[in-house]
Amino acid sequence: LIDKKRKVLELLQKIPKGKVTTYAILGKKVGLHPRTVGVIMRGNDRPETYPCYKVVASDGRLGGYNQGSKEKIRQLENDGIVIKRGKIASLREKLHKFDNRGQKGLNDN
DNA sequence: CTCATGGCTCACG
DNA sequence: CCGTGAGCCATGA
C-alpha cells in the first residue's frame, strides 16, 4: 500500500504546470480505486511537497481540499487552470496523461 | 475484527 | 443536467 501511495504522490509531482489529473486516472495508474486515492490525498501530510490540488474529479469538479476548496481553486488558477463555476474549463485538455498514448484534442463547455 | 467515513465514480431515472 | 443508490478501498476508532 505504502508504495502505491508514494507512487501516487510521485505522479502528482510529474504533473506539469497548467495540467491536472483525476482520482480515477491516478487510481488506475497505481492500481487502486479513486476513493482510495482521495483518502490518500486527505492523509497527505505534505501538501506543499505533493501538489494534491492538481487532482480533480472526473467531472471536472474540484472535489475537495484538505486546506479548503477555495485554496485549491487559487492554486489551480495560479497554474493557469481556468475554473468555471467551480469546475475545470476544458478539463479534457488540461488532463495530464502519464503515458504517451493516443492524444486527441477535444473541447467541452 | 467490525463499523463508519471520505477530496470518488458509474449506472439509473 | 441533476438526484439517488450501490460499489470499492484505505484509515481510524
Tab-separated table of C-alpha atoms (C1' of nucleotides) in Angstrom:
chain	number	residue	atom	x	y	z
A	1	LEU	CA	0.000	0.000	0.000
A	2	ILE	CA	2.684	2.407	1.015
A	3	ASP	CA	4.412	2.014	-2.332
A	4	LYS	CA	1.239	2.802	-4.186
A	5	LYS	CA	0.650	5.846	-2.067
A	6	ARG	CA	4.132	7.078	-2.762
A	7	LYS	CA	3.593	6.314	-6.407
A	8	VAL	CA	0.514	8.474	-6.487
A	9	LEU	CA	2.381	11.278	-4.797
A	10	GLU	CA	5.225	10.958	-7.266
A	11	LEU	CA	2.787	11.088	-10.131
A	12	LEU	CA	1.461	14.323	-8.713
A	13	GLN	CA	4.909	15.805	-8.921
A	14	LYS	CA	5.155	14.631	-12.511
A	15	ILE	CA	2.183	16.718	-13.484
A	16	PRO	CA	3.447	19.724	-15.460
A	17	LYS	CA	2.239	23.198	-14.707
A	18	GLY	CA	-1.057	24.036	-16.237
A	19	LYS	CA	-2.149	20.418	-16.209
A	20	VAL	CA	-4.260	18.401	-13.828
A	21	THR	CA	-5.409	14.841	-13.322
A	22	THR	CA	-8.263	12.918	-11.818
A	23	TYR	CA	-8.558	10.496	-8.945
A	24	ALA	CA	-9.684	7.805	-11.363
A	25	ILE	CA	-6.617	8.160	-13.563
A	26	LEU	CA	-4.245	8.060	-10.638
A	27	GLY	CA	-6.156	5.171	-9.181
A	28	LYS	CA	-5.880	3.187	-12.367
A	29	LYS	CA	-2.249	4.104	-12.690
A	30	VAL	CA	-1.335	2.754	-9.292
A	31	GLY	CA	-3.896	0.005	-9.373
A	32	LEU	CA	-6.137	1.456	-6.722
A	33	HIS	CA	-9.607	2.860	-6.721
A	34	PRO	CA	-10.437	6.556	-6.897
A	35	ARG	CA	-11.745	6.568	-3.363
A	36	THR	CA	-8.532	5.201	-2.052
A	37	VAL	CA	-6.657	7.905	-3.898
A	38	GLY	CA	-8.853	10.518	-2.277
A	39	VAL	CA	-8.225	9.026	1.114
A	40	ILE	CA	-4.514	9.100	0.448
A	41	MET	CA	-4.767	12.737	-0.551
A	42	ARG	CA	-6.552	13.549	2.632
A	43	GLY	CA	-3.889	11.726	4.541
A	44	ASN	CA	-1.228	13.588	2.620
A	45	ASP	CA	0.976	15.099	5.252
A	46	ARG	CA	2.967	17.140	2.733
A	47	PRO	CA	0.602	19.139	0.510
A	48	GLU	CA	3.400	21.538	-0.255
A	49	THR	CA	5.588	18.701	-1.461
A	50	TYR	CA	2.845	16.878	-3.304
A	51	PRO	CA	0.509	19.158	-5.304
A	52	CYS	CA	-2.654	17.340	-4.440
A	53	TYR	CA	-4.546	20.392	-5.621
A	54	LYS	CA	-3.845	19.240	-9.159
A	55	VAL	CA	-6.130	16.326	-8.601
A	56	VAL	CA	-9.747	16.867	-9.540
A	57	ALA	CA	-12.814	14.716	-10.062
A	58	SER	CA	-13.668	13.087	-13.396
A	59	ASP	CA	-16.500	15.507	-13.903
A	60	GLY	CA	-14.061	18.353	-13.654
A	61	ARG	CA	-15.270	19.281	-10.235
A	62	LEU	CA	-12.657	20.355	-7.781
A	63	GLY	CA	-13.829	17.796	-5.334
A	64	GLY	CA	-12.447	18.959	-2.045
A	65	TYR	CA	-9.286	20.049	-0.420
A	66	ASN	CA	-7.826	19.483	2.963
A	67	GLN	CA	-6.852	23.128	3.045
A	68	GLY	CA	-10.136	24.295	1.613
A	69	SER	CA	-11.659	24.206	-1.867
A	70	LYS	CA	-11.088	27.931	-2.107
A	71	GLU	CA	-7.397	27.423	-1.734
A	72	LYS	CA	-7.464	24.621	-4.268
A	73	ILE	CA	-9.058	26.897	-6.832
A	74	ARG	CA	-6.476	29.553	-6.178
A	75	GLN	CA	-3.688	27.058	-6.628
A	76	LEU	CA	-5.115	25.786	-9.890
A	77	GLU	CA	-5.614	29.288	-11.217
A	78	ASN	CA	-2.091	30.064	-10.198
A	79	ASP	CA	-1.021	27.244	-12.505
A	80	GLY	CA	-3.047	28.697	-15.320
A	81	ILE	CA	-6.077	26.493	-14.907
A	82	VAL	CA	-9.370	28.200	-15.542
A	83	ILE	CA	-12.192	27.442	-13.176
A	84	LYS	CA	-15.713	27.781	-14.477
A	85	ARG	CA	-18.431	27.771	-11.897
A	86	GLY	CA	-16.342	25.639	-9.596
A	87	LYS	CA	-15.388	23.285	-12.391
A	88	ILE	CA	-12.355	22.916	-14.608
A	89	ALA	CA	-12.768	24.523	-18.019
A	90	SER	CA	-11.843	22.205	-20.892
A	91	LEU	CA	-10.803	19.552	-18.452
A	92	ARG	CA	-10.072	17.192	-21.348
A	93	GLU	CA	-7.270	19.438	-22.500
A	94	LYS	CA	-5.958	20.033	-19.033
A	95	LEU	CA	-5.862	16.391	-18.124
A	96	HIS	CA	-2.334	15.132	-17.976
A	97	LYS	CA	-1.710	11.698	-19.405
A	98	PHE	CA	1.092	9.843	-17.727
A	99	ASP	CA	1.561	7.845	-20.871
A	100	ASN	CA	2.045	8.931	-24.490
A	101	ARG	CA	-0.844	7.076	-25.944
A	102	GLY	CA	-3.306	8.393	-28.478
A	103	GLN	CA	-3.853	12.019	-27.698
A	104	LYS	CA	-6.835	13.708	-29.159
A	105	GLY	CA	-7.964	17.220	-28.655
A	106	LEU	CA	-11.467	17.671	-27.515
A	107	ASN	CA	-13.313	20.543	-26.036
A	108	ASP	CA	-16.206	20.957	-23.720
A	109	ASN	CA	-18.140	23.784	-22.244
B	1	DC	C1'	-12.117	-7.832	13.666
B	2	DT	C1'	-16.313	-4.728	12.747
B	3	DC	C1'	-18.279	-0.106	11.823
B	4	DA	C1'	-18.238	4.316	9.860
B	5	DT	C1'	-16.300	7.990	6.550
B	6	DG	C1'	-14.189	10.041	2.913
B	7	DG	C1'	-11.004	15.187	-1.710
B	8	DC	C1'	-14.799	9.260	-5.991
B	9	DT	C1'	-17.258	7.033	-9.951
B	10	DC	C1'	-20.776	4.823	-12.536
B	11	DA	C1'	-25.410	3.381	-13.641
B	12	DC	C1'	-30.444	4.521	-13.433
B	13	DG	C1'	-34.305	7.530	-13.727
C	1	DC	C1'	-28.474	18.032	-16.409
C	2	DC	C1'	-29.428	16.691	-11.553
C	3	DG	C1'	-30.766	13.462	-7.704
C	4	DT	C1'	-30.263	8.747	-5.828
C	5	DG	C1'	-28.185	4.278	-4.891
C	6	DA	C1'	-24.528	0.990	-4.935
C	7	DG	C1'	-19.507	-0.316	-5.373
C	8	DC	C1'	-14.948	-0.419	-3.554
C	9	DC	C1'	-10.561	0.648	-0.841
C	10	DA	C1'	-7.750	2.638	2.927
C	11	DT	C1'	-7.759	4.588	7.527
C	12	DG	C1'	-9.078	5.331	12.235
C	13	DA	C1'	-11.970	4.256	16.382
